[in-house]
mmCIF file of C-alpha atoms and ligand atoms in Angstrom:
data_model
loop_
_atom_site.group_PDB
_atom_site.id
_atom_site.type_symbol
_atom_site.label_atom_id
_atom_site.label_comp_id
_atom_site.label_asym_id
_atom_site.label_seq_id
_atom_site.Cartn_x
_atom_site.Cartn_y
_atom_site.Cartn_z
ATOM 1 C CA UNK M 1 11.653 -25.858 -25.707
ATOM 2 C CA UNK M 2 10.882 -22.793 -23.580
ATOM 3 C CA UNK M 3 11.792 -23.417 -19.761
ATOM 4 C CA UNK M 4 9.233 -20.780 -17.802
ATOM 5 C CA UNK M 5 10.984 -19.894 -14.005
ATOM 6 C CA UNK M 6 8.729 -20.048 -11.614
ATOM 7 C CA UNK M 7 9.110 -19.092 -7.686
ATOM 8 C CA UNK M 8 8.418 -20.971 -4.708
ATOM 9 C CA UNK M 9 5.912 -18.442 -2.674
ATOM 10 C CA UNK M 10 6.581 -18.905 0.879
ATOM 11 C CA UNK M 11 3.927 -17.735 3.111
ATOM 12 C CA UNK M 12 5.268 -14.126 4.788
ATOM 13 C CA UNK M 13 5.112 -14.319 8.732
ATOM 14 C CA UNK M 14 4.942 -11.308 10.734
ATOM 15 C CA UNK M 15 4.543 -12.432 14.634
ATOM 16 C CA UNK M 16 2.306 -14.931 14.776
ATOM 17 C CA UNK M 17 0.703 -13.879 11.612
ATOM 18 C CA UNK M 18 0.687 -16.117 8.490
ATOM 19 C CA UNK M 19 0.237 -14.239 5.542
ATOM 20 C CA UNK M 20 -0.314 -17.007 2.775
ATOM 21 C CA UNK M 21 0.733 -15.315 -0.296
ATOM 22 C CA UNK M 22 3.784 -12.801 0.638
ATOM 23 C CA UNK M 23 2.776 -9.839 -1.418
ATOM 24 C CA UNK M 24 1.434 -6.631 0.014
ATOM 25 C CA UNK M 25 -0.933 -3.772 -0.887
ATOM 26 C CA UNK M 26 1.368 -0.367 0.277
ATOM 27 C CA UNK M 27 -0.351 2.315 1.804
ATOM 28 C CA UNK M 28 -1.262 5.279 -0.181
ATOM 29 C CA UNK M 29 -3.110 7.955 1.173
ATOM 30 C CA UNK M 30 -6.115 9.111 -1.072
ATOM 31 C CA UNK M 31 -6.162 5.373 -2.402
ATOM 32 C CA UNK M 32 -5.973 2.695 -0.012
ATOM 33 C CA UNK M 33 -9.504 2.701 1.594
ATOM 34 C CA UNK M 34 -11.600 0.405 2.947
ATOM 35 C CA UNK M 35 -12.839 0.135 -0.377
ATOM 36 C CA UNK M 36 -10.055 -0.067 -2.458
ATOM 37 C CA UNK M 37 -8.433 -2.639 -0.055
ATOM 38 C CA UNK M 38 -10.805 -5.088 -0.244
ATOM 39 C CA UNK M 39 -11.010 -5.057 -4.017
ATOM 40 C CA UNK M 40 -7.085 -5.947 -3.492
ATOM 41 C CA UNK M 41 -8.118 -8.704 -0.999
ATOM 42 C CA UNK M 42 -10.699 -9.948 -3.002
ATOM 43 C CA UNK M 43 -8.111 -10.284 -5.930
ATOM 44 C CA UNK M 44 -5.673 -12.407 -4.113
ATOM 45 C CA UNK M 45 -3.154 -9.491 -2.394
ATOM 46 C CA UNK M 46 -2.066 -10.828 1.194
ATOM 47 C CA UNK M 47 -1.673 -7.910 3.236
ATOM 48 C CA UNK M 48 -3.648 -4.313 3.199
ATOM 49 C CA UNK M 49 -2.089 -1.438 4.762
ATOM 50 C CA UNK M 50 -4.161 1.749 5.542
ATOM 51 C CA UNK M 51 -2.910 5.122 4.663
ATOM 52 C CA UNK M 52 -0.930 7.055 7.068
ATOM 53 C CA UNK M 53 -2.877 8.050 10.450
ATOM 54 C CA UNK M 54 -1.604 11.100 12.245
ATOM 55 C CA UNK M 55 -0.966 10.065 15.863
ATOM 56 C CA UNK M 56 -1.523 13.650 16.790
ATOM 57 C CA UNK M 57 -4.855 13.923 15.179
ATOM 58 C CA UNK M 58 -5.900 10.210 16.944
ATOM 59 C CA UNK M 59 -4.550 11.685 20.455
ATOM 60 C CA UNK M 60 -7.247 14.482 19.812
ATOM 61 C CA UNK M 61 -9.944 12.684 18.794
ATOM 62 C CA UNK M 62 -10.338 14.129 15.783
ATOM 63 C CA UNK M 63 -13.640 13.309 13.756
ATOM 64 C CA UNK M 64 -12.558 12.927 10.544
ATOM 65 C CA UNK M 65 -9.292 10.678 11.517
ATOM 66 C CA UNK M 66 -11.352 8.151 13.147
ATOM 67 C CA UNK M 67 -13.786 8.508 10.176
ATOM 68 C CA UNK M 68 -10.395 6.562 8.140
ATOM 69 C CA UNK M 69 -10.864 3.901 11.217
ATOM 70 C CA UNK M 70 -12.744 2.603 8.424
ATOM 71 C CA UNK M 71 -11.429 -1.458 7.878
ATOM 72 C CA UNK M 72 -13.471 -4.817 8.739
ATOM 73 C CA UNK M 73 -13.265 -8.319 9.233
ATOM 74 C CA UNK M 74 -13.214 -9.314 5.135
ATOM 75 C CA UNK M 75 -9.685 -7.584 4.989
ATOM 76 C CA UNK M 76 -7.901 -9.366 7.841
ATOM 77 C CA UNK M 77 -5.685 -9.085 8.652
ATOM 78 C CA UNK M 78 -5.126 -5.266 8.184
ATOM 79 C CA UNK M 79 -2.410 -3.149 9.360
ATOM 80 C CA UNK M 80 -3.103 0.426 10.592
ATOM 81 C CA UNK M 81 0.047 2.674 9.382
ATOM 82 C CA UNK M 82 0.252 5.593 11.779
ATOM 83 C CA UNK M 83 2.712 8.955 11.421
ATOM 84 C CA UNK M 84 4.168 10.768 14.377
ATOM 85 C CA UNK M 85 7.656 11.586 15.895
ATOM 86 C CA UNK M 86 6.601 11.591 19.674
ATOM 87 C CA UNK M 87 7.361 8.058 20.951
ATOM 88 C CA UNK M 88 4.794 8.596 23.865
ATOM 89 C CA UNK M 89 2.109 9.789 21.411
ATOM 90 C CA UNK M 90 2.507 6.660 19.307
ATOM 91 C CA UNK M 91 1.832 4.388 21.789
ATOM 92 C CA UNK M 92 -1.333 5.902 22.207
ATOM 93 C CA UNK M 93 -1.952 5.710 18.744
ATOM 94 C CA UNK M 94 -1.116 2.309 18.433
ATOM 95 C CA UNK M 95 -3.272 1.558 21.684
ATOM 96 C CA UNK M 96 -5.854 3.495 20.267
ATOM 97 C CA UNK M 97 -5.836 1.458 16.964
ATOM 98 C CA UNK M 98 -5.532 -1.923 18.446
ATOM 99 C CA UNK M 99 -8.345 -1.565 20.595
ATOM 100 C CA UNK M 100 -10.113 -0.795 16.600
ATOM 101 C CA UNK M 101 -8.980 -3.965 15.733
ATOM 102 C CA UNK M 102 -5.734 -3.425 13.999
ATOM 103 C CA UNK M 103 -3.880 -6.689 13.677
ATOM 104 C CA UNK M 104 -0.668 -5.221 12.901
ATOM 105 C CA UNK M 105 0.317 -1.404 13.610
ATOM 106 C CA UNK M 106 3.111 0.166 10.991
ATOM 107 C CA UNK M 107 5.305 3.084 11.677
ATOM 108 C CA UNK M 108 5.485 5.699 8.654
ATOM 109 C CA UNK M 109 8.919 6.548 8.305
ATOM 110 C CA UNK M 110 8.936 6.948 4.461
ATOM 111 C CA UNK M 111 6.806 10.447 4.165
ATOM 112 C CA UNK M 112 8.859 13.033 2.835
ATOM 113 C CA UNK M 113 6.304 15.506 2.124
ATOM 114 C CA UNK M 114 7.312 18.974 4.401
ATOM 115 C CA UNK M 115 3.543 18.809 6.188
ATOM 116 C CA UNK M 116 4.647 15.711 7.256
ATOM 117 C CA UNK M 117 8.170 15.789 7.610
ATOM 118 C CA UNK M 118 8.140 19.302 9.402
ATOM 119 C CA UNK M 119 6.761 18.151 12.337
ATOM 120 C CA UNK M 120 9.932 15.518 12.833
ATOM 121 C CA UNK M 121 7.503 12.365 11.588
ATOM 122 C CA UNK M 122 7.602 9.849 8.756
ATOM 123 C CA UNK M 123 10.841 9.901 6.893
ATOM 124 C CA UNK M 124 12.573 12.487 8.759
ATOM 125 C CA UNK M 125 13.030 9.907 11.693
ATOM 126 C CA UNK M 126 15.952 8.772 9.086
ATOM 127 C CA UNK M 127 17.700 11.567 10.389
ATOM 128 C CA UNK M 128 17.911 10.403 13.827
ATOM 129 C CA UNK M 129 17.833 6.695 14.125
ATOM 130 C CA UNK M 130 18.321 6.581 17.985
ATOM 131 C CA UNK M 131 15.027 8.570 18.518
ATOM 132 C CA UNK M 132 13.179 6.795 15.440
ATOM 133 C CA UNK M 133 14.173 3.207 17.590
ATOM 134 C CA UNK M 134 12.827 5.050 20.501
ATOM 135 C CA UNK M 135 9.444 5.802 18.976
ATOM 136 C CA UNK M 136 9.638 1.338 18.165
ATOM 137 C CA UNK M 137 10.139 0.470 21.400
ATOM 138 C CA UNK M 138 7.316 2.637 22.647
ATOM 139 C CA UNK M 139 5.082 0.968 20.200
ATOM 140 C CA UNK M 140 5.860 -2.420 20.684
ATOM 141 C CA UNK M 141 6.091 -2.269 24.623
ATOM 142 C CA UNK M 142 2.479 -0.253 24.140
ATOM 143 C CA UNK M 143 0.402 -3.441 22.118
ATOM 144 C CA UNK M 144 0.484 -6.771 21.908
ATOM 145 C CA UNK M 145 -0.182 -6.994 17.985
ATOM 146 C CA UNK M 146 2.822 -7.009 15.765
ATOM 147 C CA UNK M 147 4.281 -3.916 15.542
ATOM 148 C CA UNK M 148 6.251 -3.259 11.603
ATOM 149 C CA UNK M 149 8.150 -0.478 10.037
ATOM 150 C CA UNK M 150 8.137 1.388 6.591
ATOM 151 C CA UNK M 151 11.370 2.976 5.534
ATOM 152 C CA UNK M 152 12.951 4.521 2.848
ATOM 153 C CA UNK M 153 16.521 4.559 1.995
ATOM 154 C CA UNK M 154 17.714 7.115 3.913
ATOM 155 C CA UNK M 155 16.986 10.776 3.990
ATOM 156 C CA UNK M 156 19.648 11.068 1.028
ATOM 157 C CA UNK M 157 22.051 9.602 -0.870
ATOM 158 C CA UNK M 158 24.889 11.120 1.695
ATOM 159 C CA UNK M 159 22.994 9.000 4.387
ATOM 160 C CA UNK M 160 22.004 5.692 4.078
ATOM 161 C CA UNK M 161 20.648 5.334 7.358
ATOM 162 C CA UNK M 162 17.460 2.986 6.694
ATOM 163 C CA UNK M 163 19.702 -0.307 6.765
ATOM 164 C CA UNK M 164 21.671 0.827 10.334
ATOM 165 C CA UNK M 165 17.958 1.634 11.542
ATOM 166 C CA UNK M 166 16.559 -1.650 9.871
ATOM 167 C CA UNK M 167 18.988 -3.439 12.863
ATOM 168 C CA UNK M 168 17.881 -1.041 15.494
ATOM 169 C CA UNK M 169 14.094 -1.352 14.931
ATOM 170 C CA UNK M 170 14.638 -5.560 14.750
ATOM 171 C CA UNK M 171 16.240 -4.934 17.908
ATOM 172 C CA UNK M 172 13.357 -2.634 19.710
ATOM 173 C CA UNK M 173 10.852 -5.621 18.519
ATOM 174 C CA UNK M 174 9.582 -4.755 15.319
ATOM 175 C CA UNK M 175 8.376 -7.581 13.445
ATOM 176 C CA UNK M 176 9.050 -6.810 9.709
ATOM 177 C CA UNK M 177 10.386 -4.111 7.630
ATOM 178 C CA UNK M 178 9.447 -2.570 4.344
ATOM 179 C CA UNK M 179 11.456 -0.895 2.460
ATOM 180 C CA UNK M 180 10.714 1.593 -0.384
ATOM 181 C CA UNK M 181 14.452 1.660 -1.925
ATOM 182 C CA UNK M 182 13.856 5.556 -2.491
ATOM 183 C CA UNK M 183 15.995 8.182 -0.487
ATOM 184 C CA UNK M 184 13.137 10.614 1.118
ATOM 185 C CA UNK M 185 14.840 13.011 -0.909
ATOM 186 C CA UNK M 186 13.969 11.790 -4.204
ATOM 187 C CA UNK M 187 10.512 11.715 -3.471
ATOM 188 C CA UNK M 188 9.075 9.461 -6.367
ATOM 189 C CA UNK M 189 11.663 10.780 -9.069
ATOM 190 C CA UNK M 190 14.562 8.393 -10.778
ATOM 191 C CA UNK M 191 14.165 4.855 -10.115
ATOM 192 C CA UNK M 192 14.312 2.798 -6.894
ATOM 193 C CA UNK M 193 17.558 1.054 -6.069
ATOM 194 C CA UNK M 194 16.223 -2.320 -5.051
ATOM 195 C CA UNK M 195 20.436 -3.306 -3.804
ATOM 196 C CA UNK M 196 19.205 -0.973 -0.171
ATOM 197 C CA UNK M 197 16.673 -3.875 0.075
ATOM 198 C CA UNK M 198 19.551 -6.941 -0.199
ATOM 199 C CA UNK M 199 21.425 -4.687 1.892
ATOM 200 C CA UNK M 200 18.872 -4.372 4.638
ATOM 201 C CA UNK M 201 17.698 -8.446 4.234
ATOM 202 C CA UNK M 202 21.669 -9.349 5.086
ATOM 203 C CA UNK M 203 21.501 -7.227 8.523
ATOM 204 C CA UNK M 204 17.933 -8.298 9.679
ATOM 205 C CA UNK M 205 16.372 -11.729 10.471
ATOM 206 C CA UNK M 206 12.503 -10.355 10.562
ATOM 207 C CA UNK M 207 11.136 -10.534 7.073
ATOM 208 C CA UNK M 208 11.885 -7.553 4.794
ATOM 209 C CA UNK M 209 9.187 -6.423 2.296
ATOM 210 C CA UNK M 210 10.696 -4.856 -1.139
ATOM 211 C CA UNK M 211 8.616 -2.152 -2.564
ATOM 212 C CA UNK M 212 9.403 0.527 -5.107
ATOM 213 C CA UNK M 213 8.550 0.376 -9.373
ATOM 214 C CA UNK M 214 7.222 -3.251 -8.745
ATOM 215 C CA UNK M 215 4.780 -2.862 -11.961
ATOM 216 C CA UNK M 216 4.513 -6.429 -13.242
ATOM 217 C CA UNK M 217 4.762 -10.095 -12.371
ATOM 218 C CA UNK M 218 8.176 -9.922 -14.089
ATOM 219 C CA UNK M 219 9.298 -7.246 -11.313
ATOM 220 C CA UNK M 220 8.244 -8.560 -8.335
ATOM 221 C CA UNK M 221 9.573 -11.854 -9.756
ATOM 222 C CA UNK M 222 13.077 -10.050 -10.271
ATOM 223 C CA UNK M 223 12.864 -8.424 -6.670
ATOM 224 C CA UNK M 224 12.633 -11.381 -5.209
ATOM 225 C CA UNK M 225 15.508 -13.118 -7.083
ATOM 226 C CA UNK M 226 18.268 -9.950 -6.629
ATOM 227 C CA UNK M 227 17.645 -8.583 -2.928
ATOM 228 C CA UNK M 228 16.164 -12.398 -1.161
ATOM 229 C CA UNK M 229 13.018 -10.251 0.063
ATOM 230 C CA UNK M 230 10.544 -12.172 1.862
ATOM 231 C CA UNK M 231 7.802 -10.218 0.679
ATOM 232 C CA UNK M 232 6.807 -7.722 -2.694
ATOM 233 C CA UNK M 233 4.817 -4.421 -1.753
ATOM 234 C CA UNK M 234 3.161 -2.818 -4.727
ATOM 235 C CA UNK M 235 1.911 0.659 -4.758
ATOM 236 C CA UNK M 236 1.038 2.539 -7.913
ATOM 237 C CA UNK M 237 1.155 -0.039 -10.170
ATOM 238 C CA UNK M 238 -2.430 -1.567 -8.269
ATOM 239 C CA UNK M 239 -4.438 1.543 -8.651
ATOM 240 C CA UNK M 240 -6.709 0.259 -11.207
ATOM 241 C CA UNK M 241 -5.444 -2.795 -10.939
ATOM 242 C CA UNK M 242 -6.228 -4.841 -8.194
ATOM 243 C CA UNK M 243 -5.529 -8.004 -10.431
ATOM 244 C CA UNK M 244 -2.157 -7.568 -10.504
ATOM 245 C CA UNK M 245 -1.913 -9.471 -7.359
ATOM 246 C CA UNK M 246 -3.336 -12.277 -8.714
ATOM 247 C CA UNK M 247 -1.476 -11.882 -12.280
ATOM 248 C CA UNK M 248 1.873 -11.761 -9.967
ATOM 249 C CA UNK M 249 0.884 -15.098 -8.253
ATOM 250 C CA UNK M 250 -0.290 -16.919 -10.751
ATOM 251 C CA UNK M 251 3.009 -15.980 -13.123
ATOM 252 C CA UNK M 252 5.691 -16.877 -10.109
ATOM 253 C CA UNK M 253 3.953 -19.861 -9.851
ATOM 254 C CA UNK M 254 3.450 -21.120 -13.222
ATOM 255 C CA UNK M 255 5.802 -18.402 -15.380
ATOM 256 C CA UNK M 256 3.046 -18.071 -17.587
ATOM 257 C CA UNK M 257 0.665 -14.838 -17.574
ATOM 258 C CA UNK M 258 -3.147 -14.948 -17.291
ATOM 259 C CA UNK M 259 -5.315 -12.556 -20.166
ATOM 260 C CA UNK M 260 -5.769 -9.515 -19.011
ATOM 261 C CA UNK M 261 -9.327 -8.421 -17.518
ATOM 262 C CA UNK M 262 -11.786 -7.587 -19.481
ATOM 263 C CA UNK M 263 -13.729 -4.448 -19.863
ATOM 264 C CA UNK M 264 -16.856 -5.795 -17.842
ATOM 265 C CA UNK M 265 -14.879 -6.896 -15.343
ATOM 266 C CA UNK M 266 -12.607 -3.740 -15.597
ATOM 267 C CA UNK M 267 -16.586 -1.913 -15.330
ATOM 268 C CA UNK M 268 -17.064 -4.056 -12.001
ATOM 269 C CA UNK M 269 -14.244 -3.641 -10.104
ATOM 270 C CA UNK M 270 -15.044 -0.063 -10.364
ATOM 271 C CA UNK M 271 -17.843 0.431 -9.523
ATOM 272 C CA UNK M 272 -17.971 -1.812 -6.590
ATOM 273 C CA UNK M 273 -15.254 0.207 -5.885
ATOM 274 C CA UNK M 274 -17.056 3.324 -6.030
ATOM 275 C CA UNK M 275 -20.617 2.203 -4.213
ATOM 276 C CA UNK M 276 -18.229 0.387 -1.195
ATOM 277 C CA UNK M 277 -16.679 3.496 -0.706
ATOM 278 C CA UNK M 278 -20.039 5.477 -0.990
ATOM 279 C CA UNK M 279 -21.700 3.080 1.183
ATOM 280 C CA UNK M 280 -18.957 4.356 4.075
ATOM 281 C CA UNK M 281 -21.373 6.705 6.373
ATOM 282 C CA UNK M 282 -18.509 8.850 7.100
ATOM 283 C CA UNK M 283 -17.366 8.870 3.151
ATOM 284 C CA UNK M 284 -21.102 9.060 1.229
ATOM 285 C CA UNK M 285 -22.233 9.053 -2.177
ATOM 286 C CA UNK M 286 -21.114 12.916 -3.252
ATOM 287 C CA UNK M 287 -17.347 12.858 -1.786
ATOM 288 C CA UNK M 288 -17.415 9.186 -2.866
ATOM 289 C CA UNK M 289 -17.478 10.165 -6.465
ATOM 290 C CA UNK M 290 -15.640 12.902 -6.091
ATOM 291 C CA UNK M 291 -12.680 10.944 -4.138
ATOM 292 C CA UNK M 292 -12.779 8.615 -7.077
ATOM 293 C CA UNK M 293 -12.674 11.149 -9.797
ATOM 294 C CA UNK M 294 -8.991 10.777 -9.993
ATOM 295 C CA UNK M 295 -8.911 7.001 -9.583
ATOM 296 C CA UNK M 296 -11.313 5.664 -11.569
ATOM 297 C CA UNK M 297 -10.137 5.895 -15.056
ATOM 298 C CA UNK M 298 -6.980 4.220 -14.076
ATOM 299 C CA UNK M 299 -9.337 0.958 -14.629
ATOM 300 C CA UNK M 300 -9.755 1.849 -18.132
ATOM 301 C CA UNK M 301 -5.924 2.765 -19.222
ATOM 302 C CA UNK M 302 -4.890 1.748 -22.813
ATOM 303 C CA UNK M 303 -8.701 1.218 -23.765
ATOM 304 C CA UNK M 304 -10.019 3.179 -27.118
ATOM 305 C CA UNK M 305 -11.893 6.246 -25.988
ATOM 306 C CA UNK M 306 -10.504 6.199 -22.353
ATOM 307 C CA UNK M 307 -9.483 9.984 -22.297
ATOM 308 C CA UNK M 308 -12.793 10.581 -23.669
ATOM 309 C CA UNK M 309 -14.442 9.173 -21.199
ATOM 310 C CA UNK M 310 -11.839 10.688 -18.326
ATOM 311 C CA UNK M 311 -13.037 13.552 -19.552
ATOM 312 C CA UNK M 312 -16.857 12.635 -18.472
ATOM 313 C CA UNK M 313 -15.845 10.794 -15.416
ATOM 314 C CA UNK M 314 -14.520 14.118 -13.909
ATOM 315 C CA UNK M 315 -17.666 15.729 -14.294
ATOM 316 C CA UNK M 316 -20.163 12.980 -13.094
ATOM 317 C CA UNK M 317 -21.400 13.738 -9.870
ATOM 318 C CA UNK M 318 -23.205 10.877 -8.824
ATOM 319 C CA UNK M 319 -23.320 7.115 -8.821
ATOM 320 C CA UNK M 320 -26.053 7.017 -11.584
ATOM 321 C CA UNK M 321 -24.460 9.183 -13.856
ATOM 322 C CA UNK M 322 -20.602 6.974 -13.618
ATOM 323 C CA UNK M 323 -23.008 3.832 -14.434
ATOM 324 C CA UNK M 324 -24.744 5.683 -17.174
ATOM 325 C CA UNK M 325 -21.049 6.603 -18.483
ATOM 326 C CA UNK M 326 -19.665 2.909 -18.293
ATOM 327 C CA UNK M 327 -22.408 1.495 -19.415
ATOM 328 C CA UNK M 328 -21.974 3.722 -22.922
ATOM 329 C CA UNK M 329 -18.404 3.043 -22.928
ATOM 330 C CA UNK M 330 -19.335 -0.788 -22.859
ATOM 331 C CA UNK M 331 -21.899 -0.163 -25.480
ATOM 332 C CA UNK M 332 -18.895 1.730 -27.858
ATOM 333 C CA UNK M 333 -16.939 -0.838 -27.457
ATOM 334 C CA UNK M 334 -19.251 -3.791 -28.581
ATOM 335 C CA UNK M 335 -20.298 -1.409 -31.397
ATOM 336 C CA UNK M 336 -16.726 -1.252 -32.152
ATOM 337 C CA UNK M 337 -15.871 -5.147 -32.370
HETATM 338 C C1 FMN U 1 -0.688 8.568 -3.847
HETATM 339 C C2 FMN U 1 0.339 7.956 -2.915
HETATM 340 C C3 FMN U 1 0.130 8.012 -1.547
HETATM 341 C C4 FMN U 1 1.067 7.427 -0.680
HETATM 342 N N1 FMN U 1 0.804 7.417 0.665
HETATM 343 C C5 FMN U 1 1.628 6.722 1.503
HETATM 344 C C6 FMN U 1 1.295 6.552 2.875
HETATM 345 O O1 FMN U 1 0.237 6.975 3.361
HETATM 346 N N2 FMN U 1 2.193 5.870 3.648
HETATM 347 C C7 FMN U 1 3.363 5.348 3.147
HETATM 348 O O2 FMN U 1 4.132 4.737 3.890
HETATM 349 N N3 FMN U 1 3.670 5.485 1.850
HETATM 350 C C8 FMN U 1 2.829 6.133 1.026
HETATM 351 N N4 FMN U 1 3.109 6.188 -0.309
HETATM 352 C C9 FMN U 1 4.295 5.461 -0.833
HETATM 353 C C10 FMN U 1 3.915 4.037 -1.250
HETATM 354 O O3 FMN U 1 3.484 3.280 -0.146
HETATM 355 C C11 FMN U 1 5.112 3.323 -1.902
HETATM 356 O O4 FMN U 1 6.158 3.252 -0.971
HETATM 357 C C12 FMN U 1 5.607 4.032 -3.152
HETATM 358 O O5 FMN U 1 4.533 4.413 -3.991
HETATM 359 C C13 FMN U 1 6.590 3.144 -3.931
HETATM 360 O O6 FMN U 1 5.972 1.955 -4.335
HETATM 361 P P1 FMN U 1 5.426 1.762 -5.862
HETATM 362 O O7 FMN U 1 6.593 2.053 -6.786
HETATM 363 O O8 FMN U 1 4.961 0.354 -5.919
HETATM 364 O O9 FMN U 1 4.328 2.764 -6.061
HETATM 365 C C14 FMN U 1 2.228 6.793 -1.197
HETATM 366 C C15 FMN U 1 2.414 6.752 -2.579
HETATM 367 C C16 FMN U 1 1.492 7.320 -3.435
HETATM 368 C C17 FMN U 1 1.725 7.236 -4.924
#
């Protein structure tokens, strides 16, 4: 008789926010819209993060950053991730955002990439964990919503500062701490070492979030177990596949997995992603296609015919002509059964 292991899901609780199921869309720039966050939301993922906002840009009121102020009330609660090294200039940014509505407001500190990094933001803070708890405290004494934190490992393996800093940013009053087991030096290359994540649960009493290779329910399910994490963040593994969230869920709670979606509902969930993100007045229908150019086929890997039809999606340059595309693939593919 096969035993399946299931999981007790505990709800996740940052501040006085209870976050039912504990697992957590991560923020990728490019990918985590408005649009693409509520398709998570809608498929059972607790908590959306935004992509990275540049303080800087917020402090002068550029256009096209408060064009990504961009979440509402059906994605609640939402937390507004925000990059910076100025501890002054983040609290701004987090007052800024909070007065948008943010319910929670996360510190980047996991960005390697030199435009970023250069300017002594995201992960470089590593580097100096007295000023990266500085830039905390000026957050959290600037808002009254929960204030979190998203680190890496360290800057590299020589350095292993994210689990001192994970104690120093409990201490200046963040509320919870995610963790992408990656040095900042690795960028997204070899494979996350999810032991930094144990390591940073046994110094911290806030809740610690995992994240890094979570790609099925059987991951998350074996993050849990090995580092205690209160909560699983899944990044690349969603794009496409906002029913992973749901597949995780269902699998920790029963140990059984649910069939996988079907092309219609593969056809669906992007294109609603497409038109919600089109319907955005500061997005539109032209960049909204474009935008999703590189995103949308990711709905349609392992299908017959789906590099054919990559092919086509990259050169469709309105709504019309994507639904004219699906709607052939869908058409193939009944031929074909
Ligand atoms: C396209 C892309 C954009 C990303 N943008 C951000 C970002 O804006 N802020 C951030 O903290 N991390 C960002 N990340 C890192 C992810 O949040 C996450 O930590 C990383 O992908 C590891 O998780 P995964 O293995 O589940 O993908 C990005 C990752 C990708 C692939």
């Amino acid at each position: 008789m096969t035993v399946l292991q299931t999981t007790t899901l505990r709800p996740l609780q940052i501040g006085p926010i209870t976050i039912d199921t504990p697992l957590v869309l991560a923020p990728m720039a490019g990918v985590t819209s408005h649009a693409f966050r509520l398709l998570c939301k809608r498929h059972g993922v607790g908590l959306v993060v935004t992509e990275l906002l540049s303080s800087h840009a917020i402090h002068y009121k550029n256009a096209k950053t408060f064009g990504m102020f961009d979440w509402t009330d059906a994605e609640r609660p939402v937390s507004v991730q925000l990059f910076g090294g100025d501890p002054a200039m983040m609290a701004e940014a987090a007052q800024v955002v909070e007065a948008h509505g943010a319910d929670i407001v996360d510190l980047n500190m996991g960005c390697w990439v030199p435009k970023v990094a250069k300017t002594g933001a995201g992960a470089t803070l590593l580097k100096d964990v007295c000023h990266a708890e500085a830039v905390v405290r000026a957050m959290v004494d600037a808002v009254k919503v929960p204030v979190t934190v998203k680190i890496r490992s360290g800057w590299d393996p020589s350095r292993t500062t994210g689990i001192d800093f994970a104690r120093r940013a409990q201490d200046a009053g963040a509320q919870a701490i995610a963790v992408h087991a990656r040095y900042a030096s690795q960028g997204f290359t070899g494979t996350a070492d999810w032991s930094i994540i144990r390591r940073v649960k046994d110094v911290v009493t806030i809740p610690v979030i995992g994240n890094g290779d979570v790609e099925t329910p059987e991951d998350a399910q074996r993050m849990m177990g090995e580092t205690g994490c209160d909560a699983v963040m899944v990044g690349r593994a969603a794009m496409g596949n906002p029913w992973l969230f749901g597949d995780v869920r269902h699998f920790l709670e029963t140990g059984e997995h649910r069939p996988a979606p079907t092309l219609d509902a593969r056809i669906e969930a992007a294109l609603f992603h497409l038109k919600t993100m089109a319907a955005n007045p500061a997005v539109g229908e032209a960049r909204a296609v474009k935008e999703m150019r590189g995103q949308i086929t990711h709905y349609f890997k392992g299908f017959p015919g789906v590099s054919a039809l990559r092919g086509q999606l990259v050169q469709a340059n309105t709504i019309a002509e994507v639904e004219d595309l699906l709607a052939g693939a869908r058409q193939r593919s009944e031929a074909s059964e």
